[in-house]
């Protein structure tokens, strides 16, 4: 099978213009069968600041994060403010208060953040707060803990400057009432091109940070927490090595501590794309039928190299560098016959 190197240019931002000439370097768009392991998995490398985030909603998040970096904000501010754009988008059904509810009709939110030095904060099973990522950061900065959940997290947030927001979206309500008729939990892998947002970044000085925020799997059991707020699963940052984040079926990512695995593989010499591929293949070892699942990883190494890999086609990531903004299609292990 021949590797198809495919670099999709889209949504140019500002004067930087289109990313050009990267097609031969980037490990994107290679759709391969699981047995086709011999193809070289190069990762592209960018100079200066680099921001990667999951799915096409990452374009708007990256644009905000880039503005923060341009204004000499910290990379931690950039990863927080970037995903806040996605959290505020009430048209998004998988991030923020516009997210699809759980089976009891509650939209519950999970998020985490980690900085260059490994400091981290996390919140899970949170309701009625517009920016869970900021709650996660506040937990990191103001408490001796890493993670707060549920009612306790909400109370703490309200006592610490966050305001309650009640959002009712008729379309979401109608879809929920329709879902109640069958009440079947059968997430369809990859049917929509918008999902959890994970965003990882490196600034001009080589400092790294990452953020991850989601409303989780639609119609999950009330109380369910996925990988996204779990440091090491949905996100991991080691300022000496690199950062990784994930999207997809969180249970699979938690079982393999996926993002930590990716960073450790980079520590031991794998390129970002190779590390993501190995993490995906470990998950696939216990999947009887990969076509029913999607998990994708993104990785960014300290030297600016980046890459991704997914179980199946359809996962893409938004990339922002000094050369511009683009959406990159991610290589996958499984493809339809
Ligand atoms: C989760 N990884 O909660 C998330 C799902 C996801 O929007 O990516 N969804 O398992």
mmCIF file of C-alpha atoms and ligand atoms in Angstrom:
data_model
loop_
_atom_site.group_PDB
_atom_site.id
_atom_site.type_symbol
_atom_site.label_atom_id
_atom_site.label_comp_id
_atom_site.label_asym_id
_atom_site.label_seq_id
_atom_site.Cartn_x
_atom_site.Cartn_y
_atom_site.Cartn_z
ATOM 1 C CA UNK A 1 0.000 0.000 0.000
ATOM 2 C CA UNK A 2 1.325 3.403 -0.843
ATOM 3 C CA UNK A 3 1.366 6.125 1.751
ATOM 4 C CA UNK A 4 -0.867 8.984 0.716
ATOM 5 C CA UNK A 5 0.540 12.207 2.027
ATOM 6 C CA UNK A 6 -2.254 14.641 2.141
ATOM 7 C CA UNK A 7 -2.047 18.060 3.695
ATOM 8 C CA UNK A 8 -5.320 19.931 3.653
ATOM 9 C CA UNK A 9 -4.998 23.690 3.615
ATOM 10 C CA UNK A 10 -7.950 25.558 5.018
ATOM 11 C CA UNK A 11 -9.032 28.598 6.970
ATOM 12 C CA UNK A 12 -5.967 30.791 6.647
ATOM 13 C CA UNK A 13 -5.581 33.168 9.529
ATOM 14 C CA UNK A 14 -4.070 36.620 9.431
ATOM 15 C CA UNK A 15 -1.162 37.729 7.332
ATOM 16 C CA UNK A 16 0.897 34.622 7.908
ATOM 17 C CA UNK A 17 -0.721 32.968 4.915
ATOM 18 C CA UNK A 18 -1.052 29.353 4.004
ATOM 19 C CA UNK A 19 1.293 26.740 5.242
ATOM 20 C CA UNK A 20 3.164 25.699 2.182
ATOM 21 C CA UNK A 21 5.578 22.999 1.175
ATOM 22 C CA UNK A 22 4.885 20.737 4.117
ATOM 23 C CA UNK A 23 3.169 17.970 2.236
ATOM 24 C CA UNK A 24 6.258 15.815 1.947
ATOM 25 C CA UNK A 25 7.055 16.117 5.618
ATOM 26 C CA UNK A 26 3.788 15.668 7.313
ATOM 27 C CA UNK A 27 2.548 12.300 8.415
ATOM 28 C CA UNK A 28 -1.032 12.979 7.571
ATOM 29 C CA UNK A 29 -3.603 11.218 5.506
ATOM 30 C CA UNK A 30 -1.928 7.804 5.419
ATOM 31 C CA UNK A 31 -4.780 5.404 5.770
ATOM 32 C CA UNK A 32 -3.333 2.008 6.433
ATOM 33 C CA UNK A 33 -4.379 -1.455 7.325
ATOM 34 C CA UNK A 34 -3.244 -2.726 10.751
ATOM 35 C CA UNK A 35 -0.765 -5.053 9.059
ATOM 36 C CA UNK A 36 0.856 -2.275 7.091
ATOM 37 C CA UNK A 37 3.331 -1.331 9.773
ATOM 38 C CA UNK A 38 6.379 -0.819 7.609
ATOM 39 C CA UNK A 39 5.456 2.616 6.293
ATOM 40 C CA UNK A 40 7.655 5.264 7.792
ATOM 41 C CA UNK A 41 5.763 7.526 10.136
ATOM 42 C CA UNK A 42 7.525 10.826 9.824
ATOM 43 C CA UNK A 43 6.262 13.711 11.858
ATOM 44 C CA UNK A 44 6.450 17.262 10.649
ATOM 45 C CA UNK A 45 8.461 19.834 12.562
ATOM 46 C CA UNK A 46 7.645 23.515 12.835
ATOM 47 C CA UNK A 47 9.822 26.343 14.051
ATOM 48 C CA UNK A 48 8.602 28.738 16.738
ATOM 49 C CA UNK A 49 5.267 28.403 18.474
ATOM 50 C CA UNK A 50 3.065 25.473 17.491
ATOM 51 C CA UNK A 51 -0.547 24.846 18.468
ATOM 52 C CA UNK A 52 -2.414 21.619 17.712
ATOM 53 C CA UNK A 53 -6.000 20.871 18.617
ATOM 54 C CA UNK A 54 -8.505 18.166 17.865
ATOM 55 C CA UNK A 55 -11.096 18.378 15.103
ATOM 56 C CA UNK A 56 -12.115 21.313 12.952
ATOM 57 C CA UNK A 57 -13.525 23.253 15.902
ATOM 58 C CA UNK A 58 -9.852 23.547 16.838
ATOM 59 C CA UNK A 59 -9.360 26.177 14.138
ATOM 60 C CA UNK A 60 -11.202 28.841 16.146
ATOM 61 C CA UNK A 61 -9.583 27.689 19.393
ATOM 62 C CA UNK A 62 -6.121 27.829 17.854
ATOM 63 C CA UNK A 63 -6.804 31.301 16.482
ATOM 64 C CA UNK A 64 -7.539 32.582 19.985
ATOM 65 C CA UNK A 65 -4.572 30.738 21.505
ATOM 66 C CA UNK A 66 -2.332 32.215 18.832
ATOM 67 C CA UNK A 67 -3.529 35.735 19.640
ATOM 68 C CA UNK A 68 -2.601 35.132 23.272
ATOM 69 C CA UNK A 69 0.891 34.015 22.305
ATOM 70 C CA UNK A 70 1.310 36.963 19.918
ATOM 71 C CA UNK A 71 0.369 39.307 22.753
ATOM 72 C CA UNK A 72 3.150 37.679 24.824
ATOM 73 C CA UNK A 73 0.684 35.835 27.025
ATOM 74 C CA UNK A 74 1.838 32.627 28.644
ATOM 75 C CA UNK A 75 1.359 29.294 26.926
ATOM 76 C CA UNK A 76 -0.877 28.304 29.852
ATOM 77 C CA UNK A 77 -3.123 31.319 29.141
ATOM 78 C CA UNK A 78 -3.110 30.354 25.467
ATOM 79 C CA UNK A 79 -4.283 26.765 25.991
ATOM 80 C CA UNK A 80 -6.965 27.913 28.428
ATOM 81 C CA UNK A 81 -8.301 30.789 26.348
ATOM 82 C CA UNK A 82 -8.186 28.768 23.150
ATOM 83 C CA UNK A 83 -10.582 26.078 24.338
ATOM 84 C CA UNK A 84 -12.790 28.649 26.072
ATOM 85 C CA UNK A 85 -13.898 29.632 22.566
ATOM 86 C CA UNK A 86 -15.180 26.097 21.983
ATOM 87 C CA UNK A 87 -16.774 25.928 25.428
ATOM 88 C CA UNK A 88 -18.737 29.111 24.699
ATOM 89 C CA UNK A 89 -20.049 27.854 21.377
ATOM 90 C CA UNK A 90 -23.586 26.751 22.188
ATOM 91 C CA UNK A 91 -23.826 25.205 18.736
ATOM 92 C CA UNK A 92 -21.244 22.613 19.753
ATOM 93 C CA UNK A 93 -22.837 19.355 20.949
ATOM 94 C CA UNK A 94 -19.764 17.796 22.501
ATOM 95 C CA UNK A 95 -18.080 20.635 24.404
ATOM 96 C CA UNK A 96 -19.536 23.105 26.894
ATOM 97 C CA UNK A 97 -23.070 23.814 28.008
ATOM 98 C CA UNK A 98 -24.451 23.166 24.512
ATOM 99 C CA UNK A 99 -23.302 19.557 24.827
ATOM 100 C CA UNK A 100 -25.543 16.526 24.471
ATOM 101 C CA UNK A 101 -26.896 15.545 27.915
ATOM 102 C CA UNK A 102 -26.531 12.294 29.805
ATOM 103 C CA UNK A 103 -29.354 9.796 30.065
ATOM 104 C CA UNK A 104 -30.963 11.816 32.877
ATOM 105 C CA UNK A 105 -31.020 14.949 30.753
ATOM 106 C CA UNK A 106 -28.061 16.678 32.431
ATOM 107 C CA UNK A 107 -25.163 18.142 30.459
ATOM 108 C CA UNK A 108 -22.124 17.331 32.582
ATOM 109 C CA UNK A 109 -18.673 18.634 31.772
ATOM 110 C CA UNK A 110 -15.128 17.286 32.148
ATOM 111 C CA UNK A 111 -11.904 19.264 31.691
ATOM 112 C CA UNK A 112 -8.248 19.390 32.616
ATOM 113 C CA UNK A 113 -5.184 21.540 32.100
ATOM 114 C CA UNK A 114 -1.459 20.951 32.595
ATOM 115 C CA UNK A 115 1.531 23.251 32.377
ATOM 116 C CA UNK A 116 5.160 22.927 31.376
ATOM 117 C CA UNK A 117 6.243 21.944 34.868
ATOM 118 C CA UNK A 118 3.662 19.194 35.248
ATOM 119 C CA UNK A 119 1.315 21.184 37.459
ATOM 120 C CA UNK A 120 -2.237 20.221 36.672
ATOM 121 C CA UNK A 121 -5.871 20.765 37.546
ATOM 122 C CA UNK A 122 -8.998 18.890 36.645
ATOM 123 C CA UNK A 123 -12.738 18.968 37.074
ATOM 124 C CA UNK A 124 -15.308 16.308 36.220
ATOM 125 C CA UNK A 125 -19.057 15.767 36.272
ATOM 126 C CA UNK A 126 -19.548 19.526 36.526
ATOM 127 C CA UNK A 127 -22.843 21.222 35.667
ATOM 128 C CA UNK A 128 -23.957 24.786 34.887
ATOM 129 C CA UNK A 129 -20.523 26.359 34.504
ATOM 130 C CA UNK A 130 -19.593 27.846 31.155
ATOM 131 C CA UNK A 131 -15.844 27.330 31.416
ATOM 132 C CA UNK A 132 -14.829 24.073 33.079
ATOM 133 C CA UNK A 133 -11.297 24.611 31.763
ATOM 134 C CA UNK A 134 -11.005 27.730 33.917
ATOM 135 C CA UNK A 135 -12.341 25.823 36.919
ATOM 136 C CA UNK A 136 -9.652 23.185 36.279
ATOM 137 C CA UNK A 137 -7.004 25.903 36.163
ATOM 138 C CA UNK A 138 -8.319 27.540 39.317
ATOM 139 C CA UNK A 139 -8.229 24.174 41.117
ATOM 140 C CA UNK A 140 -4.602 23.832 40.021
ATOM 141 C CA UNK A 141 -3.662 27.316 41.161
ATOM 142 C CA UNK A 142 -5.771 27.816 44.285
ATOM 143 C CA UNK A 143 -6.141 24.430 45.959
ATOM 144 C CA UNK A 144 -3.789 21.740 47.223
ATOM 145 C CA UNK A 145 -5.665 19.244 45.013
ATOM 146 C CA UNK A 146 -5.652 18.198 41.369
ATOM 147 C CA UNK A 147 -9.246 17.174 40.811
ATOM 148 C CA UNK A 148 -12.707 18.104 42.049
ATOM 149 C CA UNK A 149 -15.908 16.484 40.838
ATOM 150 C CA UNK A 150 -19.660 16.926 40.751
ATOM 151 C CA UNK A 151 -21.560 18.929 43.309
ATOM 152 C CA UNK A 152 -18.452 19.654 45.380
ATOM 153 C CA UNK A 153 -16.679 21.016 42.316
ATOM 154 C CA UNK A 154 -19.651 23.170 41.437
ATOM 155 C CA UNK A 155 -19.936 24.546 44.968
ATOM 156 C CA UNK A 156 -16.217 25.296 45.039
ATOM 157 C CA UNK A 157 -16.434 27.035 41.650
ATOM 158 C CA UNK A 158 -19.376 29.203 42.758
ATOM 159 C CA UNK A 159 -17.507 30.146 45.920
ATOM 160 C CA UNK A 160 -14.459 31.056 43.876
ATOM 161 C CA UNK A 161 -15.731 33.547 41.350
ATOM 162 C CA UNK A 162 -17.548 31.421 38.783
ATOM 163 C CA UNK A 163 -21.194 32.071 38.032
ATOM 164 C CA UNK A 164 -23.960 29.585 37.432
ATOM 165 C CA UNK A 165 -25.329 29.504 33.914
ATOM 166 C CA UNK A 166 -28.547 27.721 32.993
ATOM 167 C CA UNK A 167 -28.812 26.947 29.330
ATOM 168 C CA UNK A 168 -31.795 25.380 27.602
ATOM 169 C CA UNK A 169 -31.403 24.645 23.915
ATOM 170 C CA UNK A 170 -34.661 23.519 22.303
ATOM 171 C CA UNK A 171 -32.881 21.414 19.682
ATOM 172 C CA UNK A 172 -30.917 19.546 22.358
ATOM 173 C CA UNK A 173 -34.062 19.000 24.415
ATOM 174 C CA UNK A 174 -35.973 17.665 21.403
ATOM 175 C CA UNK A 175 -33.153 15.271 20.511
ATOM 176 C CA UNK A 176 -33.034 14.066 24.125
ATOM 177 C CA UNK A 177 -36.794 13.417 24.218
ATOM 178 C CA UNK A 178 -36.448 11.504 20.970
ATOM 179 C CA UNK A 179 -33.535 9.502 22.385
ATOM 180 C CA UNK A 180 -35.617 8.609 25.454
ATOM 181 C CA UNK A 181 -37.969 6.622 23.216
ATOM 182 C CA UNK A 182 -35.314 3.935 22.756
ATOM 183 C CA UNK A 183 -32.825 4.948 25.472
ATOM 184 C CA UNK A 184 -30.069 2.988 23.782
ATOM 185 C CA UNK A 185 -26.464 3.870 24.461
ATOM 186 C CA UNK A 186 -24.842 3.179 21.126
ATOM 187 C CA UNK A 187 -22.366 5.908 20.249
ATOM 188 C CA UNK A 188 -21.656 5.835 16.529
ATOM 189 C CA UNK A 189 -17.942 6.185 15.994
ATOM 190 C CA UNK A 190 -16.875 9.280 14.190
ATOM 191 C CA UNK A 191 -20.213 10.244 12.705
ATOM 192 C CA UNK A 192 -19.731 13.896 13.423
ATOM 193 C CA UNK A 193 -16.644 15.874 12.807
ATOM 194 C CA UNK A 194 -16.698 17.642 16.123
ATOM 195 C CA UNK A 195 -15.873 16.110 19.427
ATOM 196 C CA UNK A 196 -13.863 16.746 22.578
ATOM 197 C CA UNK A 197 -11.308 19.498 22.196
ATOM 198 C CA UNK A 198 -7.759 18.757 23.281
ATOM 199 C CA UNK A 199 -5.247 21.530 22.609
ATOM 200 C CA UNK A 200 -1.485 21.274 23.068
ATOM 201 C CA UNK A 201 0.992 24.065 22.472
ATOM 202 C CA UNK A 202 4.564 25.226 22.660
ATOM 203 C CA UNK A 203 5.592 28.869 22.759
ATOM 204 C CA UNK A 204 8.583 30.767 21.418
ATOM 205 C CA UNK A 205 10.597 29.963 24.543
ATOM 206 C CA UNK A 206 9.904 26.240 24.261
ATOM 207 C CA UNK A 207 7.432 26.174 27.136
ATOM 208 C CA UNK A 208 4.544 23.762 26.731
ATOM 209 C CA UNK A 209 1.002 23.352 28.072
ATOM 210 C CA UNK A 210 -2.199 21.517 27.237
ATOM 211 C CA UNK A 211 -5.931 21.642 27.845
ATOM 212 C CA UNK A 212 -8.827 19.290 27.254
ATOM 213 C CA UNK A 213 -12.565 19.904 27.677
ATOM 214 C CA UNK A 214 -15.744 18.018 26.779
ATOM 215 C CA UNK A 215 -19.330 17.233 27.604
ATOM 216 C CA UNK A 216 -18.335 13.602 27.125
ATOM 217 C CA UNK A 217 -20.269 10.841 25.449
ATOM 218 C CA UNK A 218 -23.874 11.770 24.705
ATOM 219 C CA UNK A 219 -26.479 9.885 26.772
ATOM 220 C CA UNK A 220 -23.855 8.431 29.103
ATOM 221 C CA UNK A 221 -24.921 7.167 32.546
ATOM 222 C CA UNK A 222 -25.353 10.069 34.978
ATOM 223 C CA UNK A 223 -22.041 10.328 36.826
ATOM 224 C CA UNK A 224 -19.914 8.856 34.038
ATOM 225 C CA UNK A 225 -16.501 10.459 33.618
ATOM 226 C CA UNK A 226 -14.396 9.898 30.519
ATOM 227 C CA UNK A 227 -10.719 10.283 29.757
ATOM 228 C CA UNK A 228 -10.768 14.016 29.096
ATOM 229 C CA UNK A 229 -10.315 15.242 32.697
ATOM 230 C CA UNK A 230 -7.933 12.402 33.627
ATOM 231 C CA UNK A 231 -4.337 13.580 33.594
ATOM 232 C CA UNK A 232 -2.354 10.946 31.688
ATOM 233 C CA UNK A 233 -5.403 9.686 29.803
ATOM 234 C CA UNK A 234 -7.012 12.598 27.923
ATOM 235 C CA UNK A 235 -3.983 14.880 28.312
ATOM 236 C CA UNK A 236 -0.391 14.727 29.417
ATOM 237 C CA UNK A 237 2.364 17.330 29.326
ATOM 238 C CA UNK A 238 6.001 16.823 30.249
ATOM 239 C CA UNK A 239 7.840 20.054 29.506
ATOM 240 C CA UNK A 240 11.117 18.163 28.961
ATOM 241 C CA UNK A 241 9.654 15.830 26.346
ATOM 242 C CA UNK A 242 6.337 16.884 24.858
ATOM 243 C CA UNK A 243 2.571 16.792 25.134
ATOM 244 C CA UNK A 244 -0.279 14.586 23.947
ATOM 245 C CA UNK A 245 -4.068 14.600 24.013
ATOM 246 C CA UNK A 246 -6.836 12.307 22.906
ATOM 247 C CA UNK A 247 -10.356 12.215 21.568
ATOM 248 C CA UNK A 248 -12.811 9.370 21.129
ATOM 249 C CA UNK A 249 -14.111 6.616 23.390
ATOM 250 C CA UNK A 250 -12.703 7.652 26.742
ATOM 251 C CA UNK A 251 -12.982 4.253 28.379
ATOM 252 C CA UNK A 252 -10.432 2.894 25.887
ATOM 253 C CA UNK A 253 -8.056 5.753 26.527
ATOM 254 C CA UNK A 254 -8.276 5.386 30.302
ATOM 255 C CA UNK A 255 -7.538 1.650 30.047
ATOM 256 C CA UNK A 256 -4.227 2.425 28.383
ATOM 257 C CA UNK A 257 -3.450 5.773 30.060
ATOM 258 C CA UNK A 258 -3.149 6.861 26.447
ATOM 259 C CA UNK A 259 -1.687 10.371 26.489
ATOM 260 C CA UNK A 260 0.934 9.440 29.070
ATOM 261 C CA UNK A 261 1.820 6.439 26.933
ATOM 262 C CA UNK A 262 2.340 8.704 23.915
ATOM 263 C CA UNK A 263 4.645 11.051 25.839
ATOM 264 C CA UNK A 264 6.634 8.140 27.289
ATOM 265 C CA UNK A 265 7.075 6.649 23.823
ATOM 266 C CA UNK A 266 8.426 10.008 22.603
ATOM 267 C CA UNK A 267 10.777 10.039 25.594
ATOM 268 C CA UNK A 268 12.137 6.727 24.339
ATOM 269 C CA UNK A 269 12.725 7.994 20.831
ATOM 270 C CA UNK A 270 9.512 7.533 18.872
ATOM 271 C CA UNK A 271 8.406 10.392 16.651
ATOM 272 C CA UNK A 272 5.086 12.022 17.602
ATOM 273 C CA UNK A 273 3.179 10.118 14.903
ATOM 274 C CA UNK A 274 4.867 6.812 15.764
ATOM 275 C CA UNK A 275 4.068 7.309 19.442
ATOM 276 C CA UNK A 276 0.408 8.032 18.634
ATOM 277 C CA UNK A 277 0.273 5.001 16.368
ATOM 278 C CA UNK A 278 1.671 2.689 19.042
ATOM 279 C CA UNK A 279 -0.851 4.007 21.582
ATOM 280 C CA UNK A 280 -3.692 3.384 19.086
ATOM 281 C CA UNK A 281 -2.448 -0.136 18.338
ATOM 282 C CA UNK A 282 -2.312 -1.003 22.048
ATOM 283 C CA UNK A 283 -5.983 -0.038 22.259
ATOM 284 C CA UNK A 284 -6.800 -2.032 19.145
ATOM 285 C CA UNK A 285 -5.333 -5.197 20.696
ATOM 286 C CA UNK A 286 -8.408 -5.494 22.841
ATOM 287 C CA UNK A 287 -10.971 -4.327 20.296
ATOM 288 C CA UNK A 288 -12.797 -7.166 18.581
ATOM 289 C CA UNK A 289 -14.244 -4.794 16.037
ATOM 290 C CA UNK A 290 -12.286 -1.592 15.465
ATOM 291 C CA UNK A 291 -14.894 -0.204 13.098
ATOM 292 C CA UNK A 292 -17.211 0.468 16.033
ATOM 293 C CA UNK A 293 -14.711 2.700 17.812
ATOM 294 C CA UNK A 294 -12.730 5.811 17.263
ATOM 295 C CA UNK A 295 -9.799 7.029 19.315
ATOM 296 C CA UNK A 296 -7.352 9.610 18.055
ATOM 297 C CA UNK A 297 -4.189 10.998 19.609
ATOM 298 C CA UNK A 298 -2.215 14.143 18.884
ATOM 299 C CA UNK A 299 1.358 14.681 19.992
ATOM 300 C CA UNK A 300 3.747 17.613 20.035
ATOM 301 C CA UNK A 301 7.407 17.190 20.878
ATOM 302 C CA UNK A 302 9.594 19.753 22.562
ATOM 303 C CA UNK A 303 11.487 20.421 19.331
ATOM 304 C CA UNK A 304 8.279 21.408 17.497
ATOM 305 C CA UNK A 305 7.697 18.021 15.819
ATOM 306 C CA UNK A 306 4.057 16.997 15.777
ATOM 307 C CA UNK A 307 1.827 14.202 14.527
ATOM 308 C CA UNK A 308 -1.292 12.189 15.136
ATOM 309 C CA UNK A 309 -2.868 8.818 14.597
ATOM 310 C CA UNK A 310 -6.359 7.345 14.933
ATOM 311 C CA UNK A 311 -8.153 4.031 14.823
ATOM 312 C CA UNK A 312 -10.131 4.957 11.761
ATOM 313 C CA UNK A 313 -10.289 7.665 9.109
ATOM 314 C CA UNK A 314 -12.217 10.841 9.812
ATOM 315 C CA UNK A 315 -10.128 12.377 12.582
ATOM 316 C CA UNK A 316 -8.402 15.635 11.778
ATOM 317 C CA UNK A 317 -6.609 18.303 13.747
ATOM 318 C CA UNK A 318 -6.190 22.047 13.540
ATOM 319 C CA UNK A 319 -2.604 23.224 13.301
ATOM 320 C CA UNK A 320 -1.313 26.751 13.856
ATOM 321 C CA UNK A 321 2.277 27.749 13.273
ATOM 322 C CA UNK A 322 4.001 30.955 12.195
ATOM 323 C CA UNK A 323 3.226 29.894 8.633
ATOM 324 C CA UNK A 324 -0.536 29.835 9.049
ATOM 325 C CA UNK A 325 -3.565 27.835 10.025
ATOM 326 C CA UNK A 326 -4.557 24.522 8.545
ATOM 327 C CA UNK A 327 -6.597 21.394 9.099
ATOM 328 C CA UNK A 328 -4.645 18.150 8.860
ATOM 329 C CA UNK A 329 -6.179 14.776 8.172
ATOM 330 C CA UNK A 330 -4.822 12.103 10.501
ATOM 331 C CA UNK A 331 -3.455 8.712 9.479
ATOM 332 C CA UNK A 332 -5.446 5.719 10.664
ATOM 333 C CA UNK A 333 -4.932 2.035 11.332
ATOM 334 C CA UNK A 334 -8.262 0.727 10.121
ATOM 335 C CA UNK A 335 -10.149 1.600 7.020
ATOM 336 C CA UNK A 336 -13.373 0.312 5.542
ATOM 337 C CA UNK A 337 -12.898 -2.595 3.112
HETATM 338 C C1 LIG B 1 -15.108 11.012 26.500
HETATM 339 N N1 LIG B 1 -13.194 11.369 25.055
HETATM 340 O O1 LIG B 1 -15.816 11.569 27.325
HETATM 341 C C2 LIG B 1 -14.521 11.834 25.403
HETATM 342 C C3 LIG B 1 -15.479 11.699 24.281
HETATM 343 C C4 LIG B 1 -15.315 12.572 23.245
HETATM 344 O O2 LIG B 1 -17.026 14.209 22.812
HETATM 345 O O3 LIG B 1 -14.225 12.661 22.678
HETATM 346 N N2 LIG B 1 -16.510 13.201 23.026
HETATM 347 O O4 LIG B 1 -14.906 9.804 26.478
#
